[in-house]
Amino acid sequence: IKIAEELIKVKSIKLVDDNTLILTIDDHLIAYLSPKKDELVQLRTLQTILADDTISKEVKTIDVRFSQPVLR
């Protein structure tokens, strides 16, 4: 979890259950991660998405718990 704070500016981190970790990145963006999977891989995926303005412009939720990220 400390890694998340270093790589991405995070407002809050919440452990919902054994399979879900929620990062609130700003007032309009939430990311879902899995504490059971490699956090570094998930954070790199999240960083890649956030770095691409064409992808992240309209997105409110990024779910990187799966092999293919889900953007909503």
Backbone as a printed PyTorch tensor [residue, N CA C, xyz], in Angstrom:
tensor([[[  0.8350,  -1.1870,   0.0000],
         [  0.0000,   0.0000,   0.0000],
         [  0.8790,   1.2490,   0.0000]],

        [[  2.0190,   1.1850,   0.6510],
         [  2.9380,   2.3150,   0.6310],
         [  3.3850,   2.6100,  -0.8040]],

        [[  3.5180,   1.5690,  -1.6100],
         [  3.8890,   1.7390,  -3.0150],
         [  2.8860,   2.6300,  -3.7300]],

        [[  1.6100,   2.4290,  -3.4590],
         [  0.5640,   3.2040,  -4.1220],
         [  0.7380,   4.6920,  -3.8560]],

        [[  1.1010,   5.0450,  -2.6500],
         [  1.2610,   6.4510,  -2.3140],
         [  2.4610,   7.0570,  -3.0240]],

        [[  3.4760,   6.2530,  -3.2990],
         [  4.6700,   6.7550,  -3.9630],
         [  4.4740,   6.8960,  -5.4670]],

        [[  3.7220,   6.0310,  -6.0690],
         [  3.5780,   6.0310,  -7.5140],
         [  2.4120,   6.8760,  -8.0100]],

        [[  1.3580,   6.9330,  -7.2410],
         [  0.1260,   7.6230,  -7.6350],
         [ -0.3330,   8.4580,  -6.4460]],

        [[ -0.7570,   9.6760,  -6.7060],
         [ -1.2800,  10.4910,  -5.6090],
         [ -2.6520,   9.9620,  -5.2130]],

        [[ -2.7360,   9.4720,  -3.9920],
         [ -3.9440,   8.8050,  -3.5100],
         [ -4.5140,   9.5880,  -2.3320]],

        [[ -5.8270,   9.8580,  -2.3920],
         [ -6.4880,  10.5520,  -1.2830],
         [ -6.7950,   9.6020,  -0.1340]],

        [[ -7.2510,   8.3890,  -0.4770],
         [ -7.5560,   7.4120,   0.5690],
         [ -7.4330,   5.9930,   0.0290]],

        [[ -7.2210,   5.0730,   0.9550],
         [ -7.1290,   3.6500,   0.6410],
         [ -8.0550,   2.9270,   1.6000]],

        [[ -8.9140,   2.0550,   1.0460],
         [ -9.8830,   1.3450,   1.8820],
         [ -9.9010,  -0.1320,   1.5000]],

        [[ -9.7250,  -0.9870,   2.4930],
         [ -9.8480,  -2.4250,   2.2760],
         [-11.3050,  -2.8010,   2.5090]],

        [[-11.9880,  -3.1870,   1.4320],
         [-13.4140,  -3.5040,   1.5030],
         [-13.6220,  -4.9370,   1.9850]],

        [[-12.8870,  -5.8610,   1.3970],
         [-12.9420,  -7.2670,   1.7860],
         [-11.6300,  -7.9270,   1.3510]],

        [[-11.5730,  -9.2420,   1.4280],
         [-10.3390,  -9.9570,   1.0910],
         [ -9.9350,  -9.8150,  -0.3730]],

        [[-10.8870,  -9.4290,  -1.2290],
         [-10.6200,  -9.3540,  -2.6620],
         [-10.6320,  -7.9420,  -3.2240]],

        [[-10.9440,  -6.9370,  -2.4090],
         [-11.1270,  -5.5970,  -2.9500],
         [-10.4630,  -4.5230,  -2.0950]],

        [[ -9.6260,  -3.7620,  -2.7720],
         [ -8.9600,  -2.6090,  -2.1860],
         [ -9.3430,  -1.4060,  -3.0500]],

        [[ -9.8590,  -0.3450,  -2.4290],
         [-10.2930,   0.8300,  -3.1880],
         [ -9.3320,   1.9830,  -2.9460]],

        [[ -8.8140,   2.5350,  -4.0430],
         [ -7.9920,   3.7370,  -3.9810],
         [ -8.8310,   4.9000,  -4.4790]],

        [[ -8.9870,   5.9250,  -3.6740],
         [ -9.6380,   7.1470,  -4.1340],
         [ -8.5140,   8.0630,  -4.5890]],

        [[ -8.4720,   8.3140,  -5.8930],
         [ -7.3820,   9.0930,  -6.4660],
         [ -7.6980,  10.5780,  -6.4130]],

        [[ -8.9170,  10.9290,  -6.7370],
         [ -9.3940,  12.2990,  -6.5500],
         [-10.9020,  12.2510,  -6.3860]],

        [[-11.5450,  13.3970,  -6.3810],
         [-12.9930,  13.4330,  -6.1380],
         [-13.8080,  12.7120,  -7.2050]],

        [[-13.2150,  12.4990,  -8.3750],
         [-13.9680,  11.9170,  -9.4820],
         [-13.4220,  10.5880,  -9.9780]],

        [[-12.4170,  10.0390,  -9.3140],
         [-11.7890,   8.8220,  -9.8250],
         [-11.4830,   7.8420,  -8.6960]],

        [[-11.9550,   6.6010,  -8.9020],
         [-11.7440,   5.5180,  -7.9420],
         [-11.1170,   4.3450,  -8.6950]],

        [[-10.1650,   3.6850,  -8.0370],
         [ -9.5370,   2.5000,  -8.6280],
         [ -9.7370,   1.3080,  -7.6980]],

        [[-10.0240,   0.1600,  -8.3020],
         [-10.1940,  -1.0900,  -7.5560],
         [ -8.9950,  -1.9820,  -7.8230]],

        [[ -8.4010,  -2.4940,  -6.7490],
         [ -7.2900,  -3.4300,  -6.8350],
         [ -7.6140,  -4.6520,  -5.9890]],

        [[ -6.8570,  -5.7230,  -6.2070],
         [ -7.0180,  -6.9250,  -5.4070],
         [ -5.7780,  -7.1230,  -4.5480]],

        [[ -5.9420,  -7.2050,  -3.2240],
         [ -4.7870,  -7.4630,  -2.3700],
         [ -4.2140,  -8.8690,  -2.5590]],

        [[ -4.9490,  -9.7410,  -3.2320],
         [ -4.4930, -11.1180,  -3.4510],
         [ -3.6170, -11.2520,  -4.6980]],

        [[ -3.5840, -10.2120,  -5.5330],
         [ -2.7730, -10.2480,  -6.7460],
         [ -1.5870,  -9.3060,  -6.5690]],

        [[ -0.6300,  -9.4010,  -7.4600],
         [  0.5780,  -8.5790,  -7.3860],
         [  0.2040,  -7.0930,  -7.4610]],

        [[  0.3920,  -6.3950,  -6.3470],
         [  0.0050,  -4.9750,  -6.2850],
         [  0.8160,  -4.1280,  -7.2500]],

        [[  2.0890,  -4.4530,  -7.4240],
         [  2.9330,  -3.6670,  -8.3110],
         [  2.4540,  -3.7480,  -9.7600]],

        [[  2.0690,  -4.9310, -10.2010],
         [  1.5380,  -5.1040, -11.5560],
         [  0.2520,  -4.2880, -11.7220]],

        [[ -0.6270,  -4.3570, -10.7310],
         [ -1.8770,  -3.6030, -10.7950],
         [ -1.6170,  -2.0890, -10.8070]],

        [[ -0.6490,  -1.6470, -10.0090],
         [ -0.3320,  -0.2190,  -9.9590],
         [  0.3030,   0.2680, -11.2550]],

        [[  1.1200,  -0.5630, -11.8700],
         [  1.7010,  -0.1950, -13.1730],
         [  0.6160,  -0.0620, -14.2280]],

        [[ -0.3370,  -0.9830, -14.2090],
         [ -1.4680,  -0.9040, -15.1410],
         [ -2.2520,   0.3790, -14.9000]],

        [[ -2.5120,   0.6810, -13.6420],
         [ -3.2400,   1.8980, -13.2890],
         [ -2.4700,   3.1350, -13.7410]],

        [[ -1.1700,   3.1670, -13.5240],
         [ -0.3480,   4.2970, -13.9630],
         [ -0.4160,   4.4910, -15.4640]],

        [[ -0.3600,   3.3940, -16.2070],
         [ -0.4210,   3.4690, -17.6640],
         [ -1.7370,   4.0880, -18.1160]],

        [[ -2.8210,   3.6670, -17.5030],
         [ -4.1400,   4.2100, -17.8440],
         [ -4.2130,   5.6910, -17.4980]],

        [[ -3.7370,   6.0560, -16.3120],
         [ -3.8000,   7.4500, -15.8780],
         [ -2.9110,   8.3640, -16.7220]],

        [[ -1.8330,   7.8210, -17.2590],
         [ -0.9140,   8.6190, -18.0690],
         [ -1.4850,   8.9410, -19.4400]],

        [[ -2.4430,   8.1530, -19.8940],
         [ -3.0420,   8.3630, -21.2150],
         [ -4.3100,   9.1950, -21.0710]],

        [[ -4.2010,  10.4810, -21.3760],
         [ -5.3380,  11.3960, -21.2210],
         [ -6.5410,  11.0030, -22.0710]],

        [[ -6.3120,  10.3730, -23.2100],
         [ -7.4430,   9.9830, -24.0520],
         [ -8.2580,   8.8680, -23.4090]],

        [[ -7.6130,   8.0500, -22.5960],
         [ -8.3160,   6.9650, -21.9150],
         [ -8.9870,   7.4700, -20.6450]],

        [[ -8.2440,   8.1910, -19.8290],
         [ -8.7120,   8.5140, -18.4840],
         [ -9.5840,   9.7710, -18.3810]],

        [[ -9.7840,  10.4710, -19.4720],
         [-10.5290,  11.7360, -19.4300],
         [-11.9410,  11.6030, -18.8660]],

        [[-12.7110,  10.6770, -19.3630],
         [-14.1130,  10.5320, -18.9850],
         [-14.3480,   9.3980, -17.9740]],

        [[-13.3020,   8.7270, -17.5800],
         [-13.4220,   7.5480, -16.7220],
         [-13.5860,   7.9630, -15.2620]],

        [[-14.5060,   7.2750, -14.5690],
         [-14.7280,   7.5350, -13.1430],
         [-14.2530,   6.3660, -12.2800]],

        [[-14.2060,   5.1710, -12.8950],
         [-13.8020,   3.9670, -12.1690],
         [-12.8320,   3.1530, -13.0200]],

        [[-11.7200,   2.7510, -12.4130],
         [-10.7490,   1.8960, -13.0770],
         [-10.5970,   0.6500, -12.2090]],

        [[-10.8750,  -0.4960, -12.7930],
         [-10.7940,  -1.7570, -12.0610],
         [ -9.6650,  -2.5960, -12.6540]],

        [[ -8.5730,  -2.7290, -11.9140],
         [ -7.4130,  -3.4720, -12.4070],
         [ -7.2490,  -4.8220, -11.7070]],

        [[ -8.3330,  -5.3240, -11.1350],
         [ -8.2840,  -6.6300, -10.4670],
         [ -8.2410,  -7.7870, -11.4540]],

        [[ -8.5620,  -7.5270, -12.6960],
         [ -8.6610,  -8.5700, -13.7230],
         [ -7.5160,  -8.4470, -14.7220]],

        [[ -7.3410,  -9.4470, -15.5620],
         [ -6.2560,  -9.4130, -16.5550],
         [ -6.4490,  -8.2760, -17.5580]],

        [[ -7.7010,  -7.9560, -17.8370],
         [ -8.0220,  -6.8000, -18.6960],
         [ -8.7110,  -5.7450, -17.8300]],

        [[ -8.1220,  -4.5610, -17.6890],
         [ -8.7520,  -3.5250, -16.8490],
         [-10.1350,  -3.1410, -17.3510]],

        [[-11.0140,  -2.8190, -16.4020],
         [-12.3710,  -2.3950, -16.7280],
         [-12.4780,  -0.9030, -16.4090]],

        [[-12.8670,  -0.1160, -17.4080],
         [-13.0050,   1.3290, -17.2460],
         [-14.4720,   1.6940, -17.3630]],

        [[-14.9610,   2.4710, -16.3980],
         [-16.3530,   2.9160, -16.4440],
         [-16.4260,   4.3970, -16.1760]]])
